[in-house]
Coordinates of C-alpha atoms in Angstrom, one line a residue:
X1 CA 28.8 -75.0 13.0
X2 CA 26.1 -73.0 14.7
X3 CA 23.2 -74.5 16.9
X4 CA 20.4 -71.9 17.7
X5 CA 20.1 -73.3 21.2
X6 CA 23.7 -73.4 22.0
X7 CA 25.2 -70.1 20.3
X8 CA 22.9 -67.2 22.3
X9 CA 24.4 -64.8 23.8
X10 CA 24.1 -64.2 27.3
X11 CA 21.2 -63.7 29.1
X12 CA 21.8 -60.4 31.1
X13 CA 20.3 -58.7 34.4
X14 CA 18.2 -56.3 32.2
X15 CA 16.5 -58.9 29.8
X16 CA 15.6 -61.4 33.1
X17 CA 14.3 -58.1 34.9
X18 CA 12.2 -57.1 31.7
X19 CA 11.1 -60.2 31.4
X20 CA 9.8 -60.1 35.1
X21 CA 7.8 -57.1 34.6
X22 CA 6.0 -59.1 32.0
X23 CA 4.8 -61.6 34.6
X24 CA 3.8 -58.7 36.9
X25 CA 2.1 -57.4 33.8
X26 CA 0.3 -60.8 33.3
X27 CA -0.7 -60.8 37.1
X28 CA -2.4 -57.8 37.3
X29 CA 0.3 -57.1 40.3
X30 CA 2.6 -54.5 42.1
X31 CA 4.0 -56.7 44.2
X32 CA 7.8 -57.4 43.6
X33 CA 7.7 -60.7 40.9
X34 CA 10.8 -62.7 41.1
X35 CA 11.4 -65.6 39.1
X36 CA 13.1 -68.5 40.1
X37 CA 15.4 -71.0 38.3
X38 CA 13.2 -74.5 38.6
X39 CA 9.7 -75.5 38.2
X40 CA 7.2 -74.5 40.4
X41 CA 7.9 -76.5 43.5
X42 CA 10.9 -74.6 44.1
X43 CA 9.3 -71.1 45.2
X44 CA 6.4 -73.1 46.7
X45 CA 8.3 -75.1 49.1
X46 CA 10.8 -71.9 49.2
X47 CA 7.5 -69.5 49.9
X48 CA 6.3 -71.5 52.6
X49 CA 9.9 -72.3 54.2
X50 CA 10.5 -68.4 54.2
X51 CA 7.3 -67.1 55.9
X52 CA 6.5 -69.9 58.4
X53 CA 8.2 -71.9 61.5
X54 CA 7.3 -73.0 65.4
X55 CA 5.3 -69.9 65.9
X56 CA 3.1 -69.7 63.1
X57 CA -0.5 -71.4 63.3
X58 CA -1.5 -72.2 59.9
X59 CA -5.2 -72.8 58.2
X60 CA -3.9 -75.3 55.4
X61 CA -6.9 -76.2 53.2
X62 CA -7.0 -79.3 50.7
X63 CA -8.7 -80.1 47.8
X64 CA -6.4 -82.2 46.1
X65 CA -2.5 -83.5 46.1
X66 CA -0.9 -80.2 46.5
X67 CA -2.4 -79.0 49.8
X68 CA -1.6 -82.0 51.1
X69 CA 2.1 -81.2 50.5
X70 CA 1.4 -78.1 51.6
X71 CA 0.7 -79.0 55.4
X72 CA 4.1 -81.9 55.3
X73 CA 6.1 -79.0 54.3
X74 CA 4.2 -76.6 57.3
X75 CA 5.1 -79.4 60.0
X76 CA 8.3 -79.9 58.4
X77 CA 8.9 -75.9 59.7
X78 CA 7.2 -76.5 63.4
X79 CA 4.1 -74.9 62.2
X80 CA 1.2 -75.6 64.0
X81 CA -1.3 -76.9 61.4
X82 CA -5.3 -76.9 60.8
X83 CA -5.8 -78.8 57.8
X84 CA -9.5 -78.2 56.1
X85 CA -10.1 -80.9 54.2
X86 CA -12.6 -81.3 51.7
X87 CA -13.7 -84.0 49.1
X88 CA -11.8 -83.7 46.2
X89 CA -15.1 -83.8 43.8
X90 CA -16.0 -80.4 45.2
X91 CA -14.3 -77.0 46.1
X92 CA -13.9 -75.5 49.7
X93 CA -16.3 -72.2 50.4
X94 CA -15.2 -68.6 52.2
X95 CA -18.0 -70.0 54.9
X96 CA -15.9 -72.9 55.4
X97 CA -12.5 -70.5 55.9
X98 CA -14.7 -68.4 58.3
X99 CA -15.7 -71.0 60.2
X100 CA -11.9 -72.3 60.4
X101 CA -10.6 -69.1 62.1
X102 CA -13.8 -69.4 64.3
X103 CA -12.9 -71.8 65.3
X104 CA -8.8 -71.4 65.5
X105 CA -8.4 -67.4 66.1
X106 CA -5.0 -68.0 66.2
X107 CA -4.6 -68.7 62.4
X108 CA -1.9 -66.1 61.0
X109 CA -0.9 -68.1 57.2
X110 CA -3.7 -69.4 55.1
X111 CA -2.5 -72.1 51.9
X112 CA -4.7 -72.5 48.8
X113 CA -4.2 -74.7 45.9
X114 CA -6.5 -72.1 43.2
X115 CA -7.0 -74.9 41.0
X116 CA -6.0 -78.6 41.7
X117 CA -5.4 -79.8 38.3
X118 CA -4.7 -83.0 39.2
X119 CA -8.5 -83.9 40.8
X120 CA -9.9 -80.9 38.3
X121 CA -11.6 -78.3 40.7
X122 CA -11.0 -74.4 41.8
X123 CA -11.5 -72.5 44.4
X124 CA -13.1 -69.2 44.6
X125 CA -10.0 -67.5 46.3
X126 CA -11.5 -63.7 46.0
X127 CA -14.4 -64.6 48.2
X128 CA -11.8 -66.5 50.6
X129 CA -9.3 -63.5 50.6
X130 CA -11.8 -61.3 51.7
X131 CA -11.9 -63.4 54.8
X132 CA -8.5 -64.2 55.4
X133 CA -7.9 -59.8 55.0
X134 CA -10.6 -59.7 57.5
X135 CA -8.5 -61.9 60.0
X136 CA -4.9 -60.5 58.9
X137 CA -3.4 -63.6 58.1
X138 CA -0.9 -64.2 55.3
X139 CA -2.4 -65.9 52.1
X140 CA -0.2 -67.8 50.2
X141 CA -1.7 -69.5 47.0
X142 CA -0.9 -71.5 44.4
X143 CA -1.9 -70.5 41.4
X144 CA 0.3 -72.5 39.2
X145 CA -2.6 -74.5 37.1
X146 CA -5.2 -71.4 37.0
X147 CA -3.2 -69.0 35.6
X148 CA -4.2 -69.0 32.3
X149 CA -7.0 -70.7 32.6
X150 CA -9.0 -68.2 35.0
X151 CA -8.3 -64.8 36.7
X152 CA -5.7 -64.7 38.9
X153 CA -5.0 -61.4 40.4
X154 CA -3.0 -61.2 43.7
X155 CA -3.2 -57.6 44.6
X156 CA -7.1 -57.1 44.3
X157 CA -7.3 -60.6 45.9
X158 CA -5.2 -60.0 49.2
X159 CA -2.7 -62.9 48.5
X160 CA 0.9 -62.4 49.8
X161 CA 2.2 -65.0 48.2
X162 CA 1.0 -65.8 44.8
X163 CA 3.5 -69.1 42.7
X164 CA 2.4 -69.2 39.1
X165 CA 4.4 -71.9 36.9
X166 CA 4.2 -71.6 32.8
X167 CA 3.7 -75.2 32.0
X168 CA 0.2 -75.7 32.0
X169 CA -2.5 -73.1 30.8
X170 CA 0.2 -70.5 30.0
X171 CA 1.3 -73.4 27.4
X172 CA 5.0 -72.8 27.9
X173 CA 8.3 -74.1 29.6
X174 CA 8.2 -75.8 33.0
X175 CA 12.1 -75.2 33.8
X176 CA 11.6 -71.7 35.4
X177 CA 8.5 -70.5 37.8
X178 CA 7.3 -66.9 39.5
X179 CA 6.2 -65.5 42.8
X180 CA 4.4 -62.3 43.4
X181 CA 5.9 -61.0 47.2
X182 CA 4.0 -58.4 49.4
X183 CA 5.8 -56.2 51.9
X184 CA 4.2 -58.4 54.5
X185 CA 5.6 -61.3 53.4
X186 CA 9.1 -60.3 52.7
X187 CA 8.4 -59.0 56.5
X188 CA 7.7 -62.1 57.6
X189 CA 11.0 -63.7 55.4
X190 CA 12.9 -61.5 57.5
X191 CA 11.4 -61.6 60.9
X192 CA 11.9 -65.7 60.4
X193 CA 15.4 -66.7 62.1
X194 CA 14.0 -70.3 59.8
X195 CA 13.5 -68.7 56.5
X196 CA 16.5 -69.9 54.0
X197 CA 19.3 -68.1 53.6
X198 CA 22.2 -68.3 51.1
X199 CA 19.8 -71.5 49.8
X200 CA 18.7 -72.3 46.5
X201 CA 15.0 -72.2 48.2
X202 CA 15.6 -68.9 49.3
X203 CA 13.6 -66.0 48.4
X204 CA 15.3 -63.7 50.9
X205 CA 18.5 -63.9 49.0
X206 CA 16.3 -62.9 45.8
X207 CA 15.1 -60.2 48.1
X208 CA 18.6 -58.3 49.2
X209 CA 21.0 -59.1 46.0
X210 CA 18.2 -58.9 43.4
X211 CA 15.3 -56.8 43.8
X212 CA 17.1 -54.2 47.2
X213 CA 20.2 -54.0 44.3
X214 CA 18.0 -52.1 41.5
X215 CA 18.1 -55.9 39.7
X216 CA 21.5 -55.7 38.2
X217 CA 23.3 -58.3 39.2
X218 CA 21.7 -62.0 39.0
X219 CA 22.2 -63.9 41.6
X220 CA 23.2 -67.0 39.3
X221 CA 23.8 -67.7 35.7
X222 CA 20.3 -67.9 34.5
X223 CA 18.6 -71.2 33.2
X224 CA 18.7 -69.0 29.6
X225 CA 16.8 -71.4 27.1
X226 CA 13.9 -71.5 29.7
X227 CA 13.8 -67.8 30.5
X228 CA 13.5 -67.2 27.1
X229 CA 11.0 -69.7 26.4
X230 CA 9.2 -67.8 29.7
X231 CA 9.1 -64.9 27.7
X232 CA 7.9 -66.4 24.3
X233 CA 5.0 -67.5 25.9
X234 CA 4.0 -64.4 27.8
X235 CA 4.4 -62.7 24.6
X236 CA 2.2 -65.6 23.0
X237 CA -0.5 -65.0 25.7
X238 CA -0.2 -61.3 25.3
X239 CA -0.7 -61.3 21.3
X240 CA -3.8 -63.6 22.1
X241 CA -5.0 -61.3 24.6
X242 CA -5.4 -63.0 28.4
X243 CA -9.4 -62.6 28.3
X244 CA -9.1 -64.6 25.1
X245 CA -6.9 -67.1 26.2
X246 CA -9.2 -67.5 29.6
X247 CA -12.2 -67.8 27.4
X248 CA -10.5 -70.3 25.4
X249 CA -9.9 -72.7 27.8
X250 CA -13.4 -72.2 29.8
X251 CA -15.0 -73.0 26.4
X252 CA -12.8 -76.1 26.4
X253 CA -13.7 -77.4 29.8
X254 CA -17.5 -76.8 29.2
X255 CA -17.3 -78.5 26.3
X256 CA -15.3 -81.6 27.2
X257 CA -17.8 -81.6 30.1
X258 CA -20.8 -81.8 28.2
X259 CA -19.5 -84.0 25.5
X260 CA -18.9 -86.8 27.9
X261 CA -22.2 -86.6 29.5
X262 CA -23.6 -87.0 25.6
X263 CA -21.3 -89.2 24.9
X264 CA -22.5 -92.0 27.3
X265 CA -20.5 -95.4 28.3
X266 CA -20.8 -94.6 32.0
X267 CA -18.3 -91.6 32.1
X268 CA -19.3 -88.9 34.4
X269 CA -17.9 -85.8 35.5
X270 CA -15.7 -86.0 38.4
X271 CA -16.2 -82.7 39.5
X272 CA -19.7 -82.6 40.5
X273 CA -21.1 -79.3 39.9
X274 CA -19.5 -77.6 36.9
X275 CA -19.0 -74.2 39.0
X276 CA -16.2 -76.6 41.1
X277 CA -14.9 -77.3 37.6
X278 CA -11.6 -75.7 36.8
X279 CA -11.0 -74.8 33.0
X280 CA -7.3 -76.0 32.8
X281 CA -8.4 -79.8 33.2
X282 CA -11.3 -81.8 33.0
X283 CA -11.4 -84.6 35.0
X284 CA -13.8 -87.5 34.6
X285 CA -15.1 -91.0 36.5
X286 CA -15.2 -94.2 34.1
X287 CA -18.4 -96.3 34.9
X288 CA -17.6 -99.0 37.3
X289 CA -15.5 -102.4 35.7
X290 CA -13.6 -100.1 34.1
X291 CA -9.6 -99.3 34.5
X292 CA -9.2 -95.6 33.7
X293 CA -5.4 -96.1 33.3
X294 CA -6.4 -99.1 30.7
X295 CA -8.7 -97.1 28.8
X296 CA -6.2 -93.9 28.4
X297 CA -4.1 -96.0 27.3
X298 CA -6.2 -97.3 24.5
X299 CA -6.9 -93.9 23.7
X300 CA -3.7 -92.8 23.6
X301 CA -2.2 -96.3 21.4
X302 CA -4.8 -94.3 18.7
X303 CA -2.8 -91.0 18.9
X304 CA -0.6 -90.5 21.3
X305 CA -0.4 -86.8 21.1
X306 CA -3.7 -86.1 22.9
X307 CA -3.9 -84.2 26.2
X308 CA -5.3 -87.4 28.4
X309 CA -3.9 -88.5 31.3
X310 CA -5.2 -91.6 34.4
X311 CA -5.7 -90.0 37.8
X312 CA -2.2 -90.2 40.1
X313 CA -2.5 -92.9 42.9
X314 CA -5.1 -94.3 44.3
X315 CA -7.4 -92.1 41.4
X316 CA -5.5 -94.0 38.4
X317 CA -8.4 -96.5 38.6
X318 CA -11.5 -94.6 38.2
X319 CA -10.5 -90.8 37.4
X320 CA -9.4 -89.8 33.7
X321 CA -8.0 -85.9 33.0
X322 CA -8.0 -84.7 29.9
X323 CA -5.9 -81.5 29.6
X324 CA -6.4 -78.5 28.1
X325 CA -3.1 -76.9 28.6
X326 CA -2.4 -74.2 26.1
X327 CA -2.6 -75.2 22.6
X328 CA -4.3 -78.1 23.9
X329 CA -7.5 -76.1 24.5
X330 CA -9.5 -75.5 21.1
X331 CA -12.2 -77.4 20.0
X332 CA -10.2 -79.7 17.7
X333 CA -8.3 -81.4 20.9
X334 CA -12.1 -81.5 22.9
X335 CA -13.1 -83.8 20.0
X336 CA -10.2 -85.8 19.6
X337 CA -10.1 -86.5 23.2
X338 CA -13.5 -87.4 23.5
X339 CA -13.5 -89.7 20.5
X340 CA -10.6 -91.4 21.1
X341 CA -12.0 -92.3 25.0
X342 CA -15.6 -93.5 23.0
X343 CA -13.8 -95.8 20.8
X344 CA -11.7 -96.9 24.0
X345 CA -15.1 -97.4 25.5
X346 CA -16.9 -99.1 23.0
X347 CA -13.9 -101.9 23.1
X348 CA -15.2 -102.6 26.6
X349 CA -18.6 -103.4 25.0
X350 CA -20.1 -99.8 26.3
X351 CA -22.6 -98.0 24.2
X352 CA -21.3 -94.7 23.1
X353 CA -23.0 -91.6 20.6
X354 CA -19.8 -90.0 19.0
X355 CA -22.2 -87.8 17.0
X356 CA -24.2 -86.8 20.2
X357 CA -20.5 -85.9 21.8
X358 CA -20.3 -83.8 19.0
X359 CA -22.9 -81.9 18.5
X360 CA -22.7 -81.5 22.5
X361 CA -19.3 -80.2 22.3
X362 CA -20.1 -78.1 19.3
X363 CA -23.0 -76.5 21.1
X364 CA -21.2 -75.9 24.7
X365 CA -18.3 -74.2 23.0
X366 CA -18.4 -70.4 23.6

């Protein structure tokens, strides 16, 4: 007896290598691409363990959860560390960057989250990487909920490290994840007596038995069903078209966004301006008295498959996400979503217009 998952043959150097110049493809990118066995924490705790340590002054910005792992992980290496924090309704500005390194003209590493899925805004990273070129620092970003969803484009950008995971707008596997690596950054890898070596986190290894070997001998047996899942959904996005898929899910977010504020019962954007808004998730505020995690519950007791999720932590009371990750982003979902949160809403005694949602949704689509 055959299984389709279990009787593949092996995954060899040349199809994970191919499969890699796909990502570069999708990235826009002639930085070396390598991707790594585990989701997307592993090169982002392994990108920022390579390139910093006690000498490095770093300009870690937050606008959500992320970041803030971001700076543990830079103290964690004897970074020094200038957080620039801003509310997580909004997005940070270039003029607030510039003013960081006024401030701190010792910065040398800059850390962006591109979009914070999790609170629902982006940040304009080409306007901040022409200030962090301007100052020479290294610019490592995560761009593991944008790409997808919005441009992301390393090279043109300035960003030395760029993490991408598929999970999320790319609407594939979460098992496997990709870094784009500048020559600076692999410089600073190996300048770094603290950057991993012979480590699961390490990118350095990647680096001199990988990429420095022509790619022809992985460094591990590869994590196969997710590689190839990796590569059915680039293809995916690459029969689509990006632009397509990008204006997909931009159409989605503007929708959801207007279709709540039709909709009525108190919920409100949480992002406040819609510019801040990133298009992989739209996250909204329930009206006062109401338990967010109660009322996406309710929602999702009425189907179960929808894309809504409560805030994490302290957020689960007041901020509801609905996704629109992939396949989740089409009109058909926005609806759904939006209905299922109205009838949620109307059990707390709220007054809600479904047909106003509608016709809302219908007319902010793209």
């Amino acid at each position: 007896m055959t299984h389709p998952f279990l009787d593949l043959a092996p995954l060899g150097a040349a199809h994970f290598a191919a499969i890699e110049d796909r990502v570069a493809r999708l990235l826009s990118t002639e930085q070396d691409v390598v991707i790594m066995q585990g989701e997307a924490l592993l090169p982002l705790e392994g990108a920022i363990r390579g390139t910093a340590g006690p000498g490095t002054t770093a300009l870690n910005v937050i606008t959500g959860p992320y970041g803030q792992t971001f700076g543990d992980w830079l103290r964690d290496c004897g970074a020094t560390v200038i957080d620039l924090a801003v509310p997580f309704h909004t997005a940070v500005t270039a003029e607030q960057v510039r003013s960081a390194f006024a401030g701190h003209p010792s910065i040398d590493f800059v850390s962006l989250v591109h979009a914070e899925a999790a609170t629902g805004n982006t940040n304009p990273v080409a306007e901040i990487g022409e200030v962090v070129r301007e100052h020479g620092a290294l610019f490592y970003l995560d761009a593991v909920a944008s790409i997808g969803a919005e441009p992301v484009l390393p090279d043109a950008w300035g960003v030395d490290l760029c993490v991408i995971g598929a999970q999320k707008a790319m609407g594939g596997p979460a098992g496997v994840s990709a870094v784009s690596v500048s020559e600076r950054a692999w410089a600073r890898m190996a300048a770094n007596p603290l950057a991993p070596r012979r480590s699961y986190l390490s990118l350095l290894d990647w680096k001199q038995r990988w990429i420095d070997g022509g790619r022809k001998a992985l460094l591990q047996a590869p994590a196969q069903l997710e590689m190839l899942a990796l590569e059915a959904c680039v293809e995916r996005i690459e029969g689509e078209g990006l632009d397509a898929v990008m204006a997909r899910h931009a159409s989605a977010a503007a929708a959801t966004r207007a279709g709540a504020l039709a909709l009525g019962g108190g919920l409100e954007p949480y992002v406040y301006e819609a510019a801040d808004a990133a298009p992989v998730a739209t996250t909204l505020r329930t009206p006062p008295g109401v338990d967010a995690s109660g009322l996406v519950a309710k929602a999702l007791a009425a189907d179960p498959v929808l894309p809504l999720a409560a805030g994490g932590g302290a957020l689960a009371k007041e901020m509801i996400r609905v996704n629109h990750y992939g396949p989740d982003a089409t009109r058909g979902v926005v609806h759904s979503s939006l209905a299922a949160l109205g009838a949620a809403l109307a059990e707390t005694g709220r007054s809600v217009d479904l047909e106003a949602a509608r016709r809302a949704v219908a007319d902010a689509w793209a």
